[in-house]
Amino acid sequence: MTIKKGNLISFSGGNQGQWIVRSMKTLSGNAIEPVSRIEITKESQLPADAKWTFNAFISNLRYTTRKEKTELDQGSKPLGIESNNYAALIPIKKSDEWWKMTQDERRKIFEEDSRHIALSLDYLPFISRQLHHCRDLGEHFDFLTWFEFSSAHEDKFDALVQMLRETKEWDYVIGEIDIRLHRS
Amino acid sequence: MTIKKGNLISFSGGNQGQWIVRSMKTLSGNAIEPVSRIEITKESQLPADAKWTFNAFISNLRYTTRKEKTELDQGSKPLGIESNNYAALIPIKKSDEWWKMTQDERRKIFEEDSRHIALSLDYLPFISRQLHHCRDLGEHFDFLTWFEFSSAHEDKFDALVQMLRETKEWDYVIGEIDIRLHRS
């Protein structure tokens, strides 16, 4: 059963691709096979040597309010800025407990308790980002989070992910692998 | 590019399948090819004669609050009740304007303005239902809504869909086909 290719984006780990792996760190859940490069593709043609491939799609906003979106948009920079020579791919899996919650319960933990959006705002000028969804595809991970930033600002990225990992939202994260990359 | 089959459900229109088409009515958007039966499958093996196939997945709740879910669960009946000899498949497509809205804006129209959940509550004892999502798969429609009920209660189903079609939420519906079926 195939789905239309245009909507999917694939991250393939192997020994080819535009992003060179600097480090892979399993923070929770099972590790994945180490690779030297990651290829990102919207084509059905995956690299022949891939050790793993994660498929995902970009979707509509699930929690963000209009006020928050306005603030986020003001600070956000697009992907693909040449001086952002570093990137991070962080696949995330949340627990069944998270997914059984209703929208209001998840929103409360996400923002009112954990301030996911509020904490991120200060970092937008330095860190470009894109969320990809994959739980509904039956993938192991629920999200593939993607960030691009300059090597000069990796300390800021470290500070951001460290803050998020200490929030209540992260009590529901049962799989997380922090893959750091640089542009080839 | 294939996705894991277990998560997908396919609705194929043709001349085979467990559901016999009684009528097909295009309420907005383009019509689809008339068919005599619909096959619902979770397998990759689709009926060879299918004139069209819609793929979708069941997902987590997107708008429902805990209070609403408790009320909904109390009244809901499962699919597959033998005396529910009638069904309806209603594919729905919403406008770009809808999808560009933030979560709070869509929720307000869905429930505070349109009372989608509140209006539906009275009908739960008579109408079993399942929502399937497909926008993120790049399908033409955004949702495949599925309902099962007894032929004795089709007037109640007509009343429910008529009420919903008069709500503000339906101002954003740009494709809708009402396919009525009976169990073979």
Short mmCIF file of C-alpha atoms in Angstrom, two decimals:
data_model
loop_
_atom_site.label_atom_id
_atom_site.label_comp_id
_atom_site.label_asym_id
_atom_site.label_seq_id
_atom_site.Cartn_x
_atom_site.Cartn_y
_atom_site.Cartn_z
CA MET A 1 0.00 0.00 0.00
CA THR A 2 1.69 3.19 -1.13
CA ILE A 3 0.94 6.78 -0.29
CA LYS A 4 1.50 9.82 -2.44
CA LYS A 5 5.17 10.69 -2.39
CA GLY A 6 4.82 14.45 -2.40
CA ASN A 7 3.76 14.59 1.22
CA LEU A 8 6.47 12.39 2.66
CA ILE A 9 10.00 13.23 3.61
CA SER A 10 12.50 10.49 4.38
CA PHE A 11 15.61 10.57 6.55
CA SER A 12 17.96 7.73 5.63
CA GLY A 13 21.04 6.84 7.63
CA GLY A 14 23.94 5.19 5.82
CA ASN A 15 27.16 6.26 4.17
CA GLN A 16 25.75 8.80 1.74
CA GLY A 17 23.84 12.05 2.02
CA GLN A 18 24.32 15.78 2.41
CA TRP A 19 24.67 15.67 6.20
CA ILE A 20 27.71 14.19 7.94
CA VAL A 21 27.09 12.64 11.37
CA ARG A 22 29.19 14.14 14.16
CA SER A 23 27.62 12.21 17.04
CA MET A 24 24.64 10.01 17.93
CA LYS A 25 23.45 9.82 21.52
CA THR A 26 20.57 7.65 22.73
CA LEU A 27 18.83 9.51 25.58
CA SER A 28 15.95 7.07 26.05
CA GLY A 29 14.65 3.92 24.36
CA ASN A 30 16.60 1.66 22.06
CA ALA A 31 19.64 2.81 20.11
CA ILE A 32 19.70 2.73 16.31
CA GLU A 33 22.53 1.52 14.11
CA PRO A 34 25.40 4.04 13.87
CA VAL A 35 25.79 5.72 10.47
CA SER A 36 28.21 8.20 8.98
CA ARG A 37 25.79 10.27 6.89
CA ILE A 38 22.11 11.14 6.58
CA GLU A 39 20.29 11.66 3.31
CA ILE A 40 17.05 13.66 3.31
CA THR A 41 14.82 12.98 0.35
CA LYS A 42 11.32 13.57 -0.91
CA GLU A 43 11.79 10.99 -3.67
CA SER A 44 10.81 7.35 -3.63
CA GLN A 45 14.42 6.54 -4.55
CA LEU A 46 16.11 5.87 -1.22
CA PRO A 47 19.88 5.43 -0.93
CA ALA A 48 20.67 1.77 -1.62
CA ASP A 49 22.99 1.43 1.37
CA ALA A 50 20.64 2.89 4.02
CA LYS A 51 20.84 1.15 7.39
CA TRP A 52 17.60 2.79 8.46
CA THR A 53 14.98 5.11 7.00
CA PHE A 54 12.44 7.18 8.89
CA ASN A 55 9.42 8.52 6.98
CA ALA A 56 7.41 11.52 8.13
CA PHE A 57 5.19 14.38 6.99
CA ILE A 58 4.81 18.05 7.79
CA SER A 59 1.31 18.78 9.11
CA ASN A 60 -0.92 21.55 10.40
CA LEU A 61 -0.34 23.07 13.83
CA ARG A 62 -1.56 20.87 16.67
CA TYR A 63 -1.16 23.04 19.82
CA THR A 64 -0.08 26.55 18.82
CA THR A 65 -2.48 29.45 19.33
CA ARG A 66 -2.68 32.47 17.02
CA LYS A 67 -0.90 34.67 19.57
CA GLU A 68 1.91 32.14 19.92
CA LYS A 69 2.20 31.66 16.15
CA THR A 70 2.56 35.41 15.64
CA GLU A 71 5.39 35.50 18.19
CA LEU A 72 7.04 32.39 16.71
CA ASP A 73 6.81 33.70 13.14
CA GLN A 74 8.42 37.03 14.11
CA GLY A 75 11.54 35.30 15.38
CA SER A 76 11.78 32.31 13.04
CA LYS A 77 14.40 31.88 10.35
CA PRO A 78 13.96 29.46 7.44
CA LEU A 79 15.89 26.24 6.91
CA GLY A 80 18.74 26.21 4.41
CA ILE A 81 20.68 29.29 5.58
CA GLU A 82 24.26 28.66 4.45
CA SER A 83 25.90 29.86 7.64
CA ASN A 84 23.88 27.31 9.59
CA ASN A 85 26.49 24.63 9.01
CA TYR A 86 25.32 22.41 11.88
CA ALA A 87 22.08 20.47 12.27
CA ALA A 88 20.42 18.08 14.68
CA LEU A 89 17.96 15.29 13.93
CA ILE A 90 16.21 14.22 17.12
CA PRO A 91 13.63 11.43 16.67
CA ILE A 92 11.17 11.39 19.59
CA LYS A 93 8.75 8.72 20.80
CA LYS A 94 6.13 9.54 23.44
CA SER A 95 4.37 7.05 25.70
CA ASP A 96 0.92 5.50 25.22
CA GLU A 97 -0.11 7.52 28.27
CA TRP A 98 0.59 10.72 26.33
CA TRP A 99 -1.38 9.64 23.29
CA LYS A 100 -4.38 8.52 25.32
CA MET A 101 -4.74 12.01 26.75
CA THR A 102 -7.30 14.39 25.31
CA GLN A 103 -6.33 17.58 23.47
CA ASP A 104 -6.79 19.84 26.52
CA GLU A 105 -4.70 17.53 28.72
CA ARG A 106 -1.81 17.37 26.21
CA ARG A 107 -1.93 21.12 25.57
CA LYS A 108 -1.77 21.83 29.32
CA ILE A 109 1.38 19.74 29.76
CA PHE A 110 2.93 21.00 26.50
CA GLU A 111 2.61 24.71 27.19
CA GLU A 112 0.96 25.71 30.47
CA ASP A 113 3.17 23.28 32.48
CA SER A 114 6.24 22.87 30.26
CA ARG A 115 6.27 26.21 28.37
CA HIS A 116 7.57 24.43 25.26
CA ILE A 117 6.81 27.42 23.02
CA ALA A 118 7.71 30.14 25.54
CA LEU A 119 11.09 28.56 26.32
CA SER A 120 11.89 28.22 22.62
CA LEU A 121 11.15 31.83 21.65
CA ASP A 122 14.53 33.25 22.72
CA TYR A 123 16.36 30.73 20.56
CA LEU A 124 14.53 31.32 17.28
CA PRO A 125 17.02 33.87 15.92
CA PHE A 126 19.78 31.25 16.19
CA ILE A 127 18.00 27.97 15.53
CA SER A 128 15.85 27.18 12.47
CA ARG A 129 13.52 24.24 12.96
CA GLN A 130 10.97 21.92 11.35
CA LEU A 131 8.72 19.39 13.01
CA HIS A 132 7.90 16.18 11.11
CA HIS A 133 5.15 13.81 12.22
CA CYS A 134 5.39 10.04 11.83
CA ARG A 135 3.30 8.27 14.49
CA ASP A 136 0.30 8.04 12.16
CA LEU A 137 2.45 6.24 9.57
CA GLY A 138 3.07 3.38 12.00
CA GLU A 139 6.72 4.39 12.39
CA HIS A 140 8.64 3.57 15.57
CA PHE A 141 9.13 7.25 16.43
CA ASP A 142 6.29 9.78 16.73
CA PHE A 143 8.23 12.84 15.59
CA LEU A 144 11.41 13.66 13.71
CA THR A 145 12.52 17.04 14.98
CA TRP A 146 15.02 18.88 12.79
CA PHE A 147 17.14 21.91 13.68
CA GLU A 148 19.75 23.95 11.79
CA PHE A 149 22.16 26.38 13.45
CA SER A 150 25.68 27.74 13.19
CA SER A 151 28.53 25.83 14.82
CA ALA A 152 29.12 29.10 16.71
CA HIS A 153 25.76 28.65 18.43
CA GLU A 154 25.77 24.98 19.37
CA ASP A 155 25.96 25.98 23.05
CA LYS A 156 22.61 27.74 22.63
CA PHE A 157 21.12 24.61 21.06
CA ASP A 158 22.47 22.50 23.93
CA ALA A 159 20.89 24.91 26.42
CA LEU A 160 17.51 24.74 24.66
CA VAL A 161 17.30 20.93 24.48
CA GLN A 162 18.54 20.66 28.05
CA MET A 163 15.75 22.96 29.27
CA LEU A 164 13.10 21.05 27.31
CA ARG A 165 14.36 17.71 28.65
CA GLU A 166 13.77 18.94 32.20
CA THR A 167 10.10 19.81 31.57
CA LYS A 168 7.04 17.79 32.54
CA GLU A 169 6.41 17.09 28.83
CA TRP A 170 9.61 15.04 28.75
CA ASP A 171 8.22 12.69 31.44
CA TYR A 172 6.25 11.25 28.50
CA VAL A 173 9.24 10.86 26.16
CA ILE A 174 10.23 7.19 26.04
CA GLY A 175 12.49 7.29 22.98
CA GLU A 176 14.95 10.03 22.02
CA ILE A 177 18.12 9.96 19.96
CA ASP A 178 20.16 13.14 19.54
CA ILE A 179 21.99 13.04 16.21
CA ARG A 180 24.33 15.97 15.52
CA LEU A 181 25.38 16.73 11.95
CA HIS A 182 27.30 19.10 9.79
CA ARG A 183 26.65 20.09 6.21
CA SER A 184 28.94 18.36 3.72
CA MET B 1 7.82 4.76 -0.87
CA THR B 2 5.66 2.49 1.25
CA ILE B 3 4.34 2.95 4.73
CA LYS B 4 3.60 0.28 7.28
CA LYS B 5 0.32 -1.36 6.38
CA GLY B 6 -0.97 -1.91 9.90
CA ASN B 7 -1.85 1.72 10.38
CA LEU B 8 -3.72 2.28 7.13
CA ILE B 9 -7.28 1.49 6.24
CA SER B 10 -8.44 1.61 2.62
CA PHE B 11 -11.89 2.24 1.20
CA SER B 12 -12.11 0.94 -2.38
CA GLY B 13 -15.08 1.61 -4.64
CA GLY B 14 -15.82 -0.92 -7.39
CA ASN B 15 -18.06 -3.92 -7.83
CA GLN B 16 -16.92 -5.96 -4.87
CA GLY B 17 -16.89 -5.53 -1.11
CA GLN B 18 -19.01 -6.07 1.95
CA TRP B 19 -20.97 -2.82 1.60
CA ILE B 20 -23.53 -2.26 -1.20
CA VAL B 21 -23.95 1.33 -2.37
CA ARG B 22 -27.51 2.66 -2.10
CA SER B 23 -26.78 6.25 -3.17
CA MET B 24 -23.94 8.69 -3.79
CA LYS B 25 -24.57 12.41 -3.51
CA THR B 26 -21.94 15.09 -4.15
CA LEU B 27 -22.65 18.00 -1.80
CA SER B 28 -19.59 20.09 -2.66
CA GLY B 29 -16.47 19.71 -4.80
CA ASN B 30 -15.99 17.26 -7.63
CA ALA B 31 -17.97 14.04 -7.95
CA ILE B 32 -16.24 10.66 -7.94
CA GLU B 33 -16.94 7.74 -10.22
CA PRO B 34 -20.14 5.86 -9.29
CA VAL B 35 -19.61 2.37 -7.90
CA SER B 36 -21.88 -0.45 -6.76
CA ARG B 37 -19.90 -1.67 -3.74
CA ILE B 38 -17.24 -0.58 -1.29
CA GLU B 39 -14.53 -2.81 0.16
CA ILE B 40 -12.85 -1.83 3.40
CA THR B 41 -9.45 -3.40 3.90
CA LYS B 42 -6.37 -3.16 6.07
CA GLU B 43 -4.39 -5.35 3.67
CA SER B 44 -2.15 -4.26 0.86
CA GLN B 45 -4.25 -6.42 -1.46
CA LEU B 46 -6.79 -4.04 -2.94
CA PRO B 47 -9.69 -5.27 -5.07
CA ALA B 48 -8.44 -5.55 -8.65
CA ASP B 49 -11.46 -3.77 -10.11
CA ALA B 50 -11.45 -0.71 -7.83
CA LYS B 51 -12.39 2.53 -9.59
CA TRP B 52 -11.02 4.53 -6.68
CA THR B 53 -9.30 3.89 -3.37
CA PHE B 54 -9.04 6.26 -0.43
CA ASN B 55 -6.37 5.58 2.21
CA ALA B 56 -6.59 6.89 5.76
CA PHE B 57 -5.52 6.28 9.34
CA ILE B 58 -7.13 6.48 12.75
CA SER B 59 -5.29 8.98 14.96
CA ASN B 60 -5.30 10.53 18.41
CA LEU B 61 -7.97 13.07 19.41
CA ARG B 62 -7.40 16.51 17.92
CA TYR B 63 -10.05 18.75 19.57
CA THR B 64 -11.91 16.75 22.21
CA THR B 65 -11.49 17.68 25.87
CA ARG B 66 -11.54 15.14 28.72
CA LYS B 67 -15.03 16.27 29.78
CA GLU B 68 -16.33 15.86 26.25
CA LYS B 69 -14.63 12.48 25.79
CA THR B 70 -16.26 11.18 28.98
CA GLU B 71 -19.68 12.24 27.67
CA LEU B 72 -18.99 10.82 24.22
CA ASP B 73 -17.75 7.49 25.58
CA GLN B 74 -20.83 7.06 27.76
CA GLY B 75 -23.15 7.20 24.76
CA SER B 76 -21.02 5.59 22.05
CA LYS B 77 -21.66 2.16 20.55
CA PRO B 78 -18.95 0.22 18.70
CA LEU B 79 -18.87 -0.47 14.98
CA GLY B 80 -19.98 -3.88 13.73
CA ILE B 81 -23.32 -4.22 15.55
CA GLU B 82 -25.34 -6.62 13.39
CA SER B 83 -28.61 -4.68 13.60
CA ASN B 84 -26.80 -1.64 12.18
CA ASN B 85 -27.46 -2.76 8.62
CA TYR B 86 -26.93 0.71 7.09
CA ALA B 87 -23.75 2.77 6.85
CA ALA B 88 -22.52 6.06 5.42
CA LEU B 89 -19.09 6.94 4.09
CA ILE B 90 -18.71 10.71 3.83
CA PRO B 91 -15.32 11.91 2.57
CA ILE B 92 -14.70 15.54 3.57
CA LYS B 93 -12.25 18.13 2.28
CA LYS B 94 -11.73 21.41 4.12
CA SER B 95 -10.35 24.62 2.64
CA ASP B 96 -6.79 25.94 2.86
CA GLU B 97 -8.22 28.72 5.05
CA TRP B 98 -9.24 26.08 7.62
CA TRP B 99 -5.84 24.41 7.66
CA LYS B 100 -3.95 27.69 7.96
CA MET B 101 -5.78 28.46 11.19
CA THR B 102 -4.10 27.80 14.52
CA GLN B 103 -5.36 25.17 16.95
CA ASP B 104 -7.36 27.64 19.08
CA GLU B 105 -9.03 29.14 16.00
CA ARG B 106 -10.08 25.74 14.62
CA ARG B 107 -11.27 24.53 18.02
CA LYS B 108 -13.42 27.67 18.47
CA ILE B 109 -15.19 27.13 15.16
CA PHE B 110 -15.46 23.35 15.66
CA GLU B 111 -17.07 23.40 19.08
CA GLU B 112 -17.69 26.83 20.62
CA ASP B 113 -19.32 28.13 17.40
CA SER B 114 -20.57 24.96 15.69
CA ARG B 115 -21.12 22.66 18.70
CA HIS B 116 -19.97 19.69 16.62
CA ILE B 117 -19.60 17.43 19.69
CA ALA B 118 -22.60 18.81 21.63
CA LEU B 119 -24.94 18.38 18.64
CA SER B 120 -23.73 14.81 18.09
CA LEU B 121 -24.23 13.60 21.67
CA ASP B 122 -27.97 12.87 21.35
CA TYR B 123 -27.36 10.66 18.33
CA LEU B 124 -24.68 8.39 19.79
CA PRO B 125 -27.10 5.66 20.95
CA PHE B 126 -28.27 5.24 17.33
CA ILE B 127 -25.19 6.00 15.27
CA SER B 128 -21.77 4.32 15.64
CA ARG B 129 -18.93 6.28 14.10
CA GLN B 130 -15.24 6.34 13.27
CA LEU B 131 -13.15 9.23 11.99
CA HIS B 132 -10.28 8.47 9.58
CA HIS B 133 -7.63 11.06 8.69
CA CYS B 134 -6.04 11.30 5.24
CA ARG B 135 -4.89 14.89 4.56
CA ASP B 136 -1.38 14.10 5.79
CA LEU B 137 -1.13 11.24 3.28
CA GLY B 138 -1.54 13.68 0.40
CA GLU B 139 -4.99 12.29 -0.41
CA HIS B 140 -7.61 14.47 -2.10
CA PHE B 141 -9.92 14.34 0.91
CA ASP B 142 -8.91 15.34 4.45
CA PHE B 143 -11.19 12.95 6.33
CA LEU B 144 -13.15 9.79 5.64
CA THR B 145 -16.04 9.83 8.10
CA TRP B 146 -17.77 6.49 8.64
CA PHE B 147 -21.11 5.83 10.35
CA GLU B 148 -23.15 2.68 11.02
CA PHE B 149 -26.83 2.70 12.03
CA SER B 150 -30.05 0.74 11.61
CA SER B 151 -32.24 1.36 8.57
CA ALA B 152 -34.93 2.18 11.13
CA HIS B 153 -32.88 5.21 12.23
CA GLU B 154 -31.79 6.70 8.94
CA ASP B 155 -34.03 9.72 9.65
CA LYS B 156 -31.93 10.43 12.74
CA PHE B 157 -28.74 10.23 10.72
CA ASP B 158 -30.24 12.60 8.12
CA ALA B 159 -31.13 15.04 10.91
CA LEU B 160 -27.60 14.91 12.36
CA VAL B 161 -25.76 15.55 9.09
CA GLN B 162 -28.25 18.26 8.15
CA MET B 163 -27.58 20.08 11.45
CA LEU B 164 -23.82 19.81 11.03
CA ARG B 165 -24.01 21.10 7.44
CA GLU B 166 -25.68 24.27 8.70
CA THR B 167 -22.88 25.08 11.16
CA LYS B 168 -20.09 27.60 10.75
CA GLU B 169 -17.61 24.70 10.53
CA TRP B 170 -19.20 23.66 7.23
CA ASP B 171 -18.35 27.07 5.70
CA TYR B 172 -14.86 25.56 5.42
CA VAL B 173 -15.98 22.29 3.78
CA ILE B 174 -15.16 22.45 0.06
CA GLY B 175 -15.56 18.76 -0.79
CA GLU B 176 -18.20 16.37 0.55
CA ILE B 177 -19.73 13.21 -0.91
CA ASP B 178 -22.47 11.41 1.01
CA ILE B 179 -22.33 7.69 0.17
CA ARG B 180 -25.07 5.57 1.73
CA LEU B 181 -24.60 1.81 2.03
CA HIS B 182 -26.13 -1.37 3.32
CA ARG B 183 -24.39 -4.46 4.61
CA SER B 184 -24.32 -7.32 2.08
#
